[in-house]
Short mmCIF file of C-alpha atoms in Angstrom, two decimals:
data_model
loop_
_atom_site.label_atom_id
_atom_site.label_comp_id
_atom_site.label_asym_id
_atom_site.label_seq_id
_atom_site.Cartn_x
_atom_site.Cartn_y
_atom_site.Cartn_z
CA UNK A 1 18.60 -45.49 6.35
CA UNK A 2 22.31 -44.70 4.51
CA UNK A 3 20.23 -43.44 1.24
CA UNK A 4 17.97 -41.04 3.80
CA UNK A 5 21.23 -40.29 5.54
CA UNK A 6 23.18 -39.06 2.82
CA UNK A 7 20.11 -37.04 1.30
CA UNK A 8 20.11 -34.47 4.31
CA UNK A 9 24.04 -34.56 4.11
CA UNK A 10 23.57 -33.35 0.74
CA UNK A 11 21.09 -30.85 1.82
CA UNK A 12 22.83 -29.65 4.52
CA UNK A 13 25.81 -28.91 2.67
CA UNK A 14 23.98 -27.24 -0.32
CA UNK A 15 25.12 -23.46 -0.85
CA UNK A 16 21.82 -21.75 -1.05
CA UNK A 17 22.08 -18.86 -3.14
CA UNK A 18 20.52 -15.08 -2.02
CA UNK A 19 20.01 -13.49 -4.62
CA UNK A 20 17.25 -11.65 -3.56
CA UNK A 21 16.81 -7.71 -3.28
CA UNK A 22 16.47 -5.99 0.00
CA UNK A 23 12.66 -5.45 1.36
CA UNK A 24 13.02 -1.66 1.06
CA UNK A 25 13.47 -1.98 -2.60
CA UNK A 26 10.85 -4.29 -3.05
CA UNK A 27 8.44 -2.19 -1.32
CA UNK A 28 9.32 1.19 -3.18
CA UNK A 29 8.92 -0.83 -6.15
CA UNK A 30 5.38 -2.64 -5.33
CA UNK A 31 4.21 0.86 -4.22
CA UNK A 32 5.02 2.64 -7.49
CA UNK A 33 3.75 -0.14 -9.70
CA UNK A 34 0.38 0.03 -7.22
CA UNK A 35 0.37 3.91 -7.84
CA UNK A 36 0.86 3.63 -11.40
CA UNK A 37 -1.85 1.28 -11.82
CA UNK A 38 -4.36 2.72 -9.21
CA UNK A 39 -3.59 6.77 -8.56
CA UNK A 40 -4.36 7.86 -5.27
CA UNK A 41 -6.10 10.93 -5.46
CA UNK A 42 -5.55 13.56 -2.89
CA UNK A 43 -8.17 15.24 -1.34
CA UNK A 44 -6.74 18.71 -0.90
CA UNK A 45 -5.97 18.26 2.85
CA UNK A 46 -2.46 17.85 3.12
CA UNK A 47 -2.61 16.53 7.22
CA UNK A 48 -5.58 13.89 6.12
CA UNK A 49 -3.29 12.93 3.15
CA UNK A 50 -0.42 11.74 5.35
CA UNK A 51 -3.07 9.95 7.60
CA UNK A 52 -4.68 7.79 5.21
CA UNK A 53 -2.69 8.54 1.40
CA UNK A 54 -5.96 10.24 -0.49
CA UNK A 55 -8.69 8.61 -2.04
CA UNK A 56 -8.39 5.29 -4.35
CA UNK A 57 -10.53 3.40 -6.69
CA UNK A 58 -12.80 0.78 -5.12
CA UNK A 59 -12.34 1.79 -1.67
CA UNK A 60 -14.83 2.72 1.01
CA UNK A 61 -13.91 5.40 3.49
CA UNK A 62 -16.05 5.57 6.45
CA UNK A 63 -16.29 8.71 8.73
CA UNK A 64 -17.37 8.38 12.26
CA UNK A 65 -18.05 10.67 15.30
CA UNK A 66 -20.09 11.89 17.60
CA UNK A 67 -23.57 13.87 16.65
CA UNK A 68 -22.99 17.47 15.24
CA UNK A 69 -19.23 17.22 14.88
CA UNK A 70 -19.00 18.16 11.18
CA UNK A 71 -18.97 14.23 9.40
CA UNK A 72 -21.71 15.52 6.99
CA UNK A 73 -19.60 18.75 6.00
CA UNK A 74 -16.35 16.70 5.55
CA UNK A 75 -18.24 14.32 3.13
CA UNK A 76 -20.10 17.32 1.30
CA UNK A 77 -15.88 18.67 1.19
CA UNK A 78 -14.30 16.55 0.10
CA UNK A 79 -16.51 15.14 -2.77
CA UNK A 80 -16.26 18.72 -3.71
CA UNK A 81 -12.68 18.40 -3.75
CA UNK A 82 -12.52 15.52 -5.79
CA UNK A 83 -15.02 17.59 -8.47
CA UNK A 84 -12.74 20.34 -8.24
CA UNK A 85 -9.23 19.36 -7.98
CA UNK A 86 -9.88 16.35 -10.68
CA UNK A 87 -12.42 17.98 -13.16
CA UNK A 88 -14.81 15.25 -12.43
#
């Protein structure tokens, strides 16, 4: 019980170092490594690029709507966009 006792004294009176960065560094860093790695290609609509960042590799974007509200011209313009603006 003394030997248990005196462990979590020691623990307790341990100075625990902080030596790490803050989050908001982290995260600009993660993001540029991920950007490096994996560009994010726009896709020529500046409002739709703030909403969802562009296009990356390996993803799946899904439109959805209601009948005759334009999800078959969006697809059709933006894979045009993606020929165009990246010589694809």
């Amino acid at each position: 019980m003394d030997q248990a006792e005196q462990k979590v004294f020691q623990l307790s009176n341990q100075i625990l170092s902080s030596n790490t960065e803050h989050n908001s560094i982290i995260n600009i860093a993660a993001y540029e490594e991920l950007y490096l790695d994996n560009p994010i290609y726009p896709t020529g609509l500046h409002e739709l690029d703030n909403l969802m960042l562009g296009f990356e590799n390996g993803t799946l974007t899904i439109v959805g709507g209601r009948p005759s509200m334009g999800k078959s011209f969006i697809g059709l313009f933006l894979a045009l966009q993606m020929i165009l603006l990246h010589d694809l």
